[in-house]
């Protein structure tokens, strides 16, 4: 029985998905490459037998993961929101997991309705890499000065021009962003997690922030240099770019009318 022949309804659907980004060329569709958006659109179009365009809360780069990516699409018919997750779990590949779905009004937009995002970056700090975590963390075995890293991170909170912390070819003309927190959390095994929460992020911004903080922790950049790095508005002034596989889109927040944070922290 086709989806169209089943009892169904149209409208705008918001879906929260998690994915392992290791085998994707990022979120955004690219001709001839496997991407999260491309897989979602192909799956939904085949399921509903009409072309479906998926809009995401933001683009993650090749190799970057998501705990809570948000997408929306408009459908002329299809399963009601309370069945979308179940239906898609039987159709999507194992590295994309649908988590929750809801119907939203036509004013909602997965990207433009966002009020803040949270990214988490994981650093695995034991001497020998772990085969079960290497796809999701950056192995940094050298000792890190966490006190200096936290001091440097505090200088990034607030509204700044982040030209020094984004790709030289970043497409956004306005490089000013507001950062609400850059927090370092250490677990019982000594592994480190860097949480970056802000109104929005530029291309490679979180990865450059983390790479620069690691350089601070290793002693190659002074923590008190952060204001000067920001003021330089020059990518060459900051530190390295952390590899993509340690980064995860952790949470997305919308106005209260749309439910606030999409997942509990």
PDB file of C-alpha atoms in Angstrom:
ATOM      1  CA  UNK A   1       0.000   0.000   0.000  1.00  0.00           C
ATOM      2  CA  UNK A   2       1.444   3.384  -0.958  1.00  0.00           C
ATOM      3  CA  UNK A   3       1.933   6.115   1.619  1.00  0.00           C
ATOM      4  CA  UNK A   4      -0.487   8.316  -0.294  1.00  0.00           C
ATOM      5  CA  UNK A   5      -3.279   5.765   0.093  1.00  0.00           C
ATOM      6  CA  UNK A   6      -2.889   5.565   3.864  1.00  0.00           C
ATOM      7  CA  UNK A   7      -4.741   7.802   6.316  1.00  0.00           C
ATOM      8  CA  UNK A   8      -2.413  10.804   6.413  1.00  0.00           C
ATOM      9  CA  UNK A   9      -2.131  14.557   6.574  1.00  0.00           C
ATOM     10  CA  UNK A  10      -0.037  17.325   5.074  1.00  0.00           C
ATOM     11  CA  UNK A  11       1.687  20.310   6.646  1.00  0.00           C
ATOM     12  CA  UNK A  12       5.084  21.182   8.052  1.00  0.00           C
ATOM     13  CA  UNK A  13       6.963  18.552  10.057  1.00  0.00           C
ATOM     14  CA  UNK A  14       9.883  19.264  12.381  1.00  0.00           C
ATOM     15  CA  UNK A  15      12.204  16.334  13.003  1.00  0.00           C
ATOM     16  CA  UNK A  16      15.136  15.978  15.402  1.00  0.00           C
ATOM     17  CA  UNK A  17      17.798  13.568  14.129  1.00  0.00           C
ATOM     18  CA  UNK A  18      21.131  12.310  15.428  1.00  0.00           C
ATOM     19  CA  UNK A  19      23.853  11.054  13.132  1.00  0.00           C
ATOM     20  CA  UNK A  20      27.346   9.658  13.014  1.00  0.00           C
ATOM     21  CA  UNK A  21      28.980  12.026  10.554  1.00  0.00           C
ATOM     22  CA  UNK A  22      32.055   9.889   9.847  1.00  0.00           C
ATOM     23  CA  UNK A  23      30.729   8.502   6.567  1.00  0.00           C
ATOM     24  CA  UNK A  24      28.966  11.658   5.384  1.00  0.00           C
ATOM     25  CA  UNK A  25      30.373  14.557   3.371  1.00  0.00           C
ATOM     26  CA  UNK A  26      28.650  16.941   5.752  1.00  0.00           C
ATOM     27  CA  UNK A  27      24.995  17.849   6.135  1.00  0.00           C
ATOM     28  CA  UNK A  28      24.303  19.885   3.001  1.00  0.00           C
ATOM     29  CA  UNK A  29      23.418  18.116  -0.237  1.00  0.00           C
ATOM     30  CA  UNK A  30      26.247  17.787  -2.758  1.00  0.00           C
ATOM     31  CA  UNK A  31      25.925  16.242  -6.179  1.00  0.00           C
ATOM     32  CA  UNK A  32      27.328  12.727  -6.231  1.00  0.00           C
ATOM     33  CA  UNK A  33      28.286  12.677  -2.541  1.00  0.00           C
ATOM     34  CA  UNK A  34      26.611  11.064   0.461  1.00  0.00           C
ATOM     35  CA  UNK A  35      25.272  13.794   2.755  1.00  0.00           C
ATOM     36  CA  UNK A  36      22.743  13.842   5.579  1.00  0.00           C
ATOM     37  CA  UNK A  37      20.396  16.213   3.775  1.00  0.00           C
ATOM     38  CA  UNK A  38      20.657  14.164   0.595  1.00  0.00           C
ATOM     39  CA  UNK A  39      19.820  10.892   2.359  1.00  0.00           C
ATOM     40  CA  UNK A  40      16.879  12.473   4.194  1.00  0.00           C
ATOM     41  CA  UNK A  41      15.483  14.015   1.008  1.00  0.00           C
ATOM     42  CA  UNK A  42      15.883  10.808  -0.986  1.00  0.00           C
ATOM     43  CA  UNK A  43      14.232   8.767   1.772  1.00  0.00           C
ATOM     44  CA  UNK A  44      11.297  11.135   2.229  1.00  0.00           C
ATOM     45  CA  UNK A  45      10.794  11.602  -1.518  1.00  0.00           C
ATOM     46  CA  UNK A  46      10.710   7.853  -2.087  1.00  0.00           C
ATOM     47  CA  UNK A  47       8.416   7.330   0.881  1.00  0.00           C
ATOM     48  CA  UNK A  48       5.907  10.039  -0.074  1.00  0.00           C
ATOM     49  CA  UNK A  49       6.329   9.645  -3.839  1.00  0.00           C
ATOM     50  CA  UNK A  50       6.740  13.411  -4.308  1.00  0.00           C
ATOM     51  CA  UNK A  51       9.890  15.588  -4.244  1.00  0.00           C
ATOM     52  CA  UNK A  52      10.656  16.707  -0.680  1.00  0.00           C
ATOM     53  CA  UNK A  53      13.081  19.503   0.244  1.00  0.00           C
ATOM     54  CA  UNK A  54      14.596  19.322   3.726  1.00  0.00           C
ATOM     55  CA  UNK A  55      15.791  22.416   5.596  1.00  0.00           C
ATOM     56  CA  UNK A  56      18.292  22.036   8.466  1.00  0.00           C
ATOM     57  CA  UNK A  57      19.098  24.152  11.515  1.00  0.00           C
ATOM     58  CA  UNK A  58      22.635  24.483  10.163  1.00  0.00           C
ATOM     59  CA  UNK A  59      25.337  22.796   8.156  1.00  0.00           C
ATOM     60  CA  UNK A  60      27.759  20.419   9.790  1.00  0.00           C
ATOM     61  CA  UNK A  61      31.028  19.772   7.976  1.00  0.00           C
ATOM     62  CA  UNK A  62      32.355  16.461   6.692  1.00  0.00           C
ATOM     63  CA  UNK A  63      33.004  14.141   9.623  1.00  0.00           C
ATOM     64  CA  UNK A  64      31.071  16.210  12.179  1.00  0.00           C
ATOM     65  CA  UNK A  65      28.341  14.491  14.190  1.00  0.00           C
ATOM     66  CA  UNK A  66      24.978  15.551  15.580  1.00  0.00           C
ATOM     67  CA  UNK A  67      23.112  14.639  18.732  1.00  0.00           C
ATOM     68  CA  UNK A  68      20.272  17.031  17.890  1.00  0.00           C
ATOM     69  CA  UNK A  69      20.141  18.295  14.330  1.00  0.00           C
ATOM     70  CA  UNK A  70      16.748  19.807  13.509  1.00  0.00           C
ATOM     71  CA  UNK A  71      15.152  19.676  10.075  1.00  0.00           C
ATOM     72  CA  UNK A  72      11.783  20.552   8.646  1.00  0.00           C
ATOM     73  CA  UNK A  73       9.926  19.850   5.439  1.00  0.00           C
ATOM     74  CA  UNK A  74       6.510  20.483   3.927  1.00  0.00           C
ATOM     75  CA  UNK A  75       4.486  17.506   2.767  1.00  0.00           C
ATOM     76  CA  UNK A  76       1.202  17.408   0.857  1.00  0.00           C
ATOM     77  CA  UNK A  77       0.353  14.194   2.689  1.00  0.00           C
ATOM     78  CA  UNK A  78       2.180  11.676   4.845  1.00  0.00           C
ATOM     79  CA  UNK A  79       2.173  10.022   8.264  1.00  0.00           C
ATOM     80  CA  UNK A  80       1.095  12.196  11.202  1.00  0.00           C
ATOM     81  CA  UNK A  81       3.897  13.527  13.365  1.00  0.00           C
ATOM     82  CA  UNK A  82       3.432  10.896  16.076  1.00  0.00           C
ATOM     83  CA  UNK A  83       4.267   8.165  13.525  1.00  0.00           C
ATOM     84  CA  UNK A  84       7.075   9.865  11.601  1.00  0.00           C
ATOM     85  CA  UNK A  85       9.880   8.611  13.846  1.00  0.00           C
ATOM     86  CA  UNK A  86       8.680   5.013  13.683  1.00  0.00           C
ATOM     87  CA  UNK A  87       8.246   5.094   9.902  1.00  0.00           C
ATOM     88  CA  UNK A  88      11.648   6.658   9.275  1.00  0.00           C
ATOM     89  CA  UNK A  89      13.504   4.290  11.603  1.00  0.00           C
ATOM     90  CA  UNK A  90      12.557   1.500   9.234  1.00  0.00           C
ATOM     91  CA  UNK A  91      13.800   3.417   6.185  1.00  0.00           C
ATOM     92  CA  UNK A  92      16.868   5.431   7.172  1.00  0.00           C
ATOM     93  CA  UNK A  93      20.394   3.965   7.344  1.00  0.00           C
ATOM     94  CA  UNK A  94      21.805   3.020  10.735  1.00  0.00           C
ATOM     95  CA  UNK A  95      23.967   6.153  10.996  1.00  0.00           C
ATOM     96  CA  UNK A  96      20.952   8.511  10.969  1.00  0.00           C
ATOM     97  CA  UNK A  97      18.604   8.136  13.937  1.00  0.00           C
ATOM     98  CA  UNK A  98      15.260   9.990  14.019  1.00  0.00           C
ATOM     99  CA  UNK A  99      14.507  11.013  17.606  1.00  0.00           C
ATOM    100  CA  UNK A 100      11.340  13.086  17.762  1.00  0.00           C
ATOM    101  CA  UNK A 101       8.884  14.741  15.391  1.00  0.00           C
ATOM    102  CA  UNK A 102       6.130  17.303  15.752  1.00  0.00           C
ATOM    103  CA  UNK A 103       3.851  19.326  13.534  1.00  0.00           C
ATOM    104  CA  UNK A 104       4.673  23.037  13.383  1.00  0.00           C
ATOM    105  CA  UNK A 105       3.074  26.043  11.752  1.00  0.00           C
ATOM    106  CA  UNK A 106       4.303  27.568   8.518  1.00  0.00           C
ATOM    107  CA  UNK A 107       6.145  30.335  10.393  1.00  0.00           C
ATOM    108  CA  UNK A 108       8.620  27.851  11.857  1.00  0.00           C
ATOM    109  CA  UNK A 109      11.930  27.416  10.064  1.00  0.00           C
ATOM    110  CA  UNK A 110      14.554  24.935  11.240  1.00  0.00           C
ATOM    111  CA  UNK A 111      17.335  27.453  10.572  1.00  0.00           C
ATOM    112  CA  UNK A 112      15.864  30.931  10.831  1.00  0.00           C
ATOM    113  CA  UNK A 113      13.831  30.284  13.998  1.00  0.00           C
ATOM    114  CA  UNK A 114      16.911  29.209  16.000  1.00  0.00           C
ATOM    115  CA  UNK A 115      17.765  31.386  19.015  1.00  0.00           C
ATOM    116  CA  UNK A 116      20.895  29.506  20.113  1.00  0.00           C
ATOM    117  CA  UNK A 117      22.951  26.387  19.427  1.00  0.00           C
ATOM    118  CA  UNK A 118      25.251  24.257  21.544  1.00  0.00           C
ATOM    119  CA  UNK A 119      28.201  22.284  20.213  1.00  0.00           C
ATOM    120  CA  UNK A 120      30.261  19.784  22.175  1.00  0.00           C
ATOM    121  CA  UNK A 121      33.836  18.883  21.332  1.00  0.00           C
ATOM    122  CA  UNK A 122      35.333  15.703  22.827  1.00  0.00           C
ATOM    123  CA  UNK A 123      39.036  15.172  23.562  1.00  0.00           C
ATOM    124  CA  UNK A 124      40.273  11.699  24.497  1.00  0.00           C
ATOM    125  CA  UNK A 125      43.280  12.142  26.788  1.00  0.00           C
ATOM    126  CA  UNK A 126      44.596   8.688  27.665  1.00  0.00           C
ATOM    127  CA  UNK A 127      48.045   7.700  26.328  1.00  0.00           C
ATOM    128  CA  UNK A 128      46.724   5.149  23.839  1.00  0.00           C
ATOM    129  CA  UNK A 129      43.790   5.851  21.492  1.00  0.00           C
ATOM    130  CA  UNK A 130      40.568   3.920  22.061  1.00  0.00           C
ATOM    131  CA  UNK A 131      39.194   1.982  19.091  1.00  0.00           C
ATOM    132  CA  UNK A 132      35.639   2.526  20.393  1.00  0.00           C
ATOM    133  CA  UNK A 133      35.873   6.330  20.640  1.00  0.00           C
ATOM    134  CA  UNK A 134      38.286   7.423  17.910  1.00  0.00           C
ATOM    135  CA  UNK A 135      35.464   8.275  15.487  1.00  0.00           C
ATOM    136  CA  UNK A 136      33.997  10.711  18.006  1.00  0.00           C
ATOM    137  CA  UNK A 137      36.955  12.349  19.760  1.00  0.00           C
ATOM    138  CA  UNK A 138      40.335  13.967  19.193  1.00  0.00           C
ATOM    139  CA  UNK A 139      43.164  12.043  20.816  1.00  0.00           C
ATOM    140  CA  UNK A 140      45.394  14.491  22.718  1.00  0.00           C
ATOM    141  CA  UNK A 141      47.763  12.547  24.967  1.00  0.00           C
ATOM    142  CA  UNK A 142      49.996  15.467  26.020  1.00  0.00           C
ATOM    143  CA  UNK A 143      49.288  17.125  29.405  1.00  0.00           C
ATOM    144  CA  UNK A 144      46.995  20.151  29.158  1.00  0.00           C
ATOM    145  CA  UNK A 145      46.874  23.131  31.505  1.00  0.00           C
ATOM    146  CA  UNK A 146      43.117  23.278  32.043  1.00  0.00           C
ATOM    147  CA  UNK A 147      43.279  26.384  34.235  1.00  0.00           C
ATOM    148  CA  UNK A 148      44.892  28.358  31.411  1.00  0.00           C
ATOM    149  CA  UNK A 149      42.445  26.922  28.900  1.00  0.00           C
ATOM    150  CA  UNK A 150      39.502  28.020  31.043  1.00  0.00           C
ATOM    151  CA  UNK A 151      41.003  31.489  31.420  1.00  0.00           C
ATOM    152  CA  UNK A 152      41.361  31.767  27.644  1.00  0.00           C
ATOM    153  CA  UNK A 153      37.839  30.423  27.067  1.00  0.00           C
ATOM    154  CA  UNK A 154      36.338  33.095  29.332  1.00  0.00           C
ATOM    155  CA  UNK A 155      37.646  35.806  26.996  1.00  0.00           C
ATOM    156  CA  UNK A 156      35.487  34.457  24.170  1.00  0.00           C
ATOM    157  CA  UNK A 157      32.181  34.879  25.995  1.00  0.00           C
ATOM    158  CA  UNK A 158      30.128  37.844  24.823  1.00  0.00           C
ATOM    159  CA  UNK A 159      29.609  39.543  21.474  1.00  0.00           C
ATOM    160  CA  UNK A 160      32.735  39.689  19.320  1.00  0.00           C
ATOM    161  CA  UNK A 161      33.902  39.746  15.750  1.00  0.00           C
ATOM    162  CA  UNK A 162      35.133  36.168  15.280  1.00  0.00           C
ATOM    163  CA  UNK A 163      37.028  36.667  12.016  1.00  0.00           C
ATOM    164  CA  UNK A 164      40.122  35.223  13.730  1.00  0.00           C
ATOM    165  CA  UNK A 165      38.151  32.082  14.556  1.00  0.00           C
ATOM    166  CA  UNK A 166      36.596  31.134  11.247  1.00  0.00           C
ATOM    167  CA  UNK A 167      37.644  29.861   7.848  1.00  0.00           C
ATOM    168  CA  UNK A 168      39.254  32.486   5.624  1.00  0.00           C
ATOM    169  CA  UNK A 169      36.685  31.618   2.952  1.00  0.00           C
ATOM    170  CA  UNK A 170      33.690  31.661   5.336  1.00  0.00           C
ATOM    171  CA  UNK A 171      30.732  32.901   3.275  1.00  0.00           C
ATOM    172  CA  UNK A 172      29.165  35.079   5.994  1.00  0.00           C
ATOM    173  CA  UNK A 173      29.990  38.756   5.544  1.00  0.00           C
ATOM    174  CA  UNK A 174      29.102  39.660   9.137  1.00  0.00           C
ATOM    175  CA  UNK A 175      31.493  37.832  11.463  1.00  0.00           C
ATOM    176  CA  UNK A 176      29.979  39.150  14.714  1.00  0.00           C
ATOM    177  CA  UNK A 177      28.478  36.452  16.934  1.00  0.00           C
ATOM    178  CA  UNK A 178      27.357  36.269  20.562  1.00  0.00           C
ATOM    179  CA  UNK A 179      28.793  33.428  22.644  1.00  0.00           C
ATOM    180  CA  UNK A 180      26.963  32.583  25.870  1.00  0.00           C
ATOM    181  CA  UNK A 181      29.399  30.049  27.248  1.00  0.00           C
ATOM    182  CA  UNK A 182      32.612  28.192  26.474  1.00  0.00           C
ATOM    183  CA  UNK A 183      32.818  25.573  29.202  1.00  0.00           C
ATOM    184  CA  UNK A 184      35.370  22.816  29.792  1.00  0.00           C
ATOM    185  CA  UNK A 185      34.130  19.686  31.559  1.00  0.00           C
ATOM    186  CA  UNK A 186      36.384  16.807  32.613  1.00  0.00           C
ATOM    187  CA  UNK A 187      35.021  13.319  33.262  1.00  0.00           C
ATOM    188  CA  UNK A 188      36.243  10.747  35.785  1.00  0.00           C
ATOM    189  CA  UNK A 189      38.687   9.296  33.261  1.00  0.00           C
ATOM    190  CA  UNK A 190      40.264  12.670  32.534  1.00  0.00           C
ATOM    191  CA  UNK A 191      38.679  13.107  29.124  1.00  0.00           C
ATOM    192  CA  UNK A 192      37.725  16.664  28.241  1.00  0.00           C
ATOM    193  CA  UNK A 193      34.558  18.105  26.709  1.00  0.00           C
ATOM    194  CA  UNK A 194      34.343  21.663  25.439  1.00  0.00           C
ATOM    195  CA  UNK A 195      30.822  23.096  25.227  1.00  0.00           C
ATOM    196  CA  UNK A 196      30.294  26.166  23.032  1.00  0.00           C
ATOM    197  CA  UNK A 197      26.889  27.809  23.160  1.00  0.00           C
ATOM    198  CA  UNK A 198      25.989  30.836  21.092  1.00  0.00           C
ATOM    199  CA  UNK A 199      23.524  32.640  18.873  1.00  0.00           C
ATOM    200  CA  UNK A 200      25.192  31.159  15.821  1.00  0.00           C
ATOM    201  CA  UNK A 201      28.556  29.988  14.528  1.00  0.00           C
ATOM    202  CA  UNK A 202      30.782  30.626  11.534  1.00  0.00           C
ATOM    203  CA  UNK A 203      32.444  27.999   9.340  1.00  0.00           C
ATOM    204  CA  UNK A 204      35.012  26.025  11.396  1.00  0.00           C
ATOM    205  CA  UNK A 205      34.478  28.426  14.318  1.00  0.00           C
ATOM    206  CA  UNK A 206      34.092  25.863  17.094  1.00  0.00           C
ATOM    207  CA  UNK A 207      36.933  23.736  15.743  1.00  0.00           C
ATOM    208  CA  UNK A 208      39.271  26.746  15.650  1.00  0.00           C
ATOM    209  CA  UNK A 209      38.217  27.766  19.164  1.00  0.00           C
ATOM    210  CA  UNK A 210      38.977  24.265  20.439  1.00  0.00           C
ATOM    211  CA  UNK A 211      42.252  24.037  18.513  1.00  0.00           C
ATOM    212  CA  UNK A 212      43.337  27.384  19.939  1.00  0.00           C
ATOM    213  CA  UNK A 213      42.382  26.326  23.477  1.00  0.00           C
ATOM    214  CA  UNK A 214      44.436  23.150  23.062  1.00  0.00           C
ATOM    215  CA  UNK A 215      47.384  25.282  21.941  1.00  0.00           C
ATOM    216  CA  UNK A 216      46.888  27.338  25.105  1.00  0.00           C
ATOM    217  CA  UNK A 217      46.778  24.138  27.164  1.00  0.00           C
ATOM    218  CA  UNK A 218      50.028  22.973  25.565  1.00  0.00           C
ATOM    219  CA  UNK A 219      51.706  26.315  26.246  1.00  0.00           C
ATOM    220  CA  UNK A 220      52.228  27.459  22.660  1.00  0.00           C
ATOM    221  CA  UNK A 221      49.698  30.320  23.012  1.00  0.00           C
ATOM    222  CA  UNK A 222      49.309  32.451  26.133  1.00  0.00           C
ATOM    223  CA  UNK A 223      45.839  32.617  27.655  1.00  0.00           C
ATOM    224  CA  UNK A 224      46.083  36.391  27.998  1.00  0.00           C
ATOM    225  CA  UNK A 225      46.595  36.685  24.232  1.00  0.00           C
ATOM    226  CA  UNK A 226      42.933  35.947  23.472  1.00  0.00           C
ATOM    227  CA  UNK A 227      41.737  39.596  23.418  1.00  0.00           C
ATOM    228  CA  UNK A 228      44.516  40.474  20.985  1.00  0.00           C
ATOM    229  CA  UNK A 229      43.669  37.446  18.816  1.00  0.00           C
ATOM    230  CA  UNK A 230      40.044  38.566  18.620  1.00  0.00           C
ATOM    231  CA  UNK A 231      41.049  42.160  17.884  1.00  0.00           C
ATOM    232  CA  UNK A 232      43.370  41.072  15.054  1.00  0.00           C
ATOM    233  CA  UNK A 233      40.445  39.811  12.954  1.00  0.00           C
ATOM    234  CA  UNK A 234      42.918  37.574  11.193  1.00  0.00           C
ATOM    235  CA  UNK A 235      42.750  33.777  10.971  1.00  0.00           C
ATOM    236  CA  UNK A 236      46.548  33.621  11.147  1.00  0.00           C
ATOM    237  CA  UNK A 237      46.430  35.079  14.677  1.00  0.00           C
ATOM    238  CA  UNK A 238      44.623  32.107  16.255  1.00  0.00           C
ATOM    239  CA  UNK A 239      45.651  28.490  16.717  1.00  0.00           C
ATOM    240  CA  UNK A 240      45.126  25.237  14.885  1.00  0.00           C
ATOM    241  CA  UNK A 241      41.836  23.856  13.605  1.00  0.00           C
ATOM    242  CA  UNK A 242      40.731  20.840  15.638  1.00  0.00           C
ATOM    243  CA  UNK A 243      39.832  17.785  13.518  1.00  0.00           C
ATOM    244  CA  UNK A 244      36.142  17.374  12.639  1.00  0.00           C
ATOM    245  CA  UNK A 245      35.466  13.995  14.248  1.00  0.00           C
ATOM    246  CA  UNK A 246      35.512  15.349  17.816  1.00  0.00           C
ATOM    247  CA  UNK A 247      32.725  17.840  17.111  1.00  0.00           C
ATOM    248  CA  UNK A 248      29.022  17.242  17.685  1.00  0.00           C
ATOM    249  CA  UNK A 249      26.000  19.510  17.258  1.00  0.00           C
ATOM    250  CA  UNK A 250      24.716  18.956  20.779  1.00  0.00           C
ATOM    251  CA  UNK A 251      21.502  20.964  21.040  1.00  0.00           C
ATOM    252  CA  UNK A 252      19.371  23.561  19.305  1.00  0.00           C
ATOM    253  CA  UNK A 253      17.030  26.022  21.002  1.00  0.00           C
ATOM    254  CA  UNK A 254      13.957  27.752  19.595  1.00  0.00           C
ATOM    255  CA  UNK A 255      11.517  30.300  21.049  1.00  0.00           C
ATOM    256  CA  UNK A 256       9.254  28.996  23.811  1.00  0.00           C
ATOM    257  CA  UNK A 257       6.330  28.760  21.416  1.00  0.00           C
ATOM    258  CA  UNK A 258       8.290  26.066  19.560  1.00  0.00           C
ATOM    259  CA  UNK A 259       9.347  24.216  22.696  1.00  0.00           C
ATOM    260  CA  UNK A 260      12.677  25.811  23.611  1.00  0.00           C
ATOM    261  CA  UNK A 261      15.585  23.349  23.659  1.00  0.00           C
ATOM    262  CA  UNK A 262      14.837  20.346  21.502  1.00  0.00           C
ATOM    263  CA  UNK A 263      16.566  17.867  23.862  1.00  0.00           C
ATOM    264  CA  UNK A 264      17.352  17.872  27.558  1.00  0.00           C
ATOM    265  CA  UNK A 265      21.002  18.596  28.305  1.00  0.00           C
TER     266      UNK A 265
END
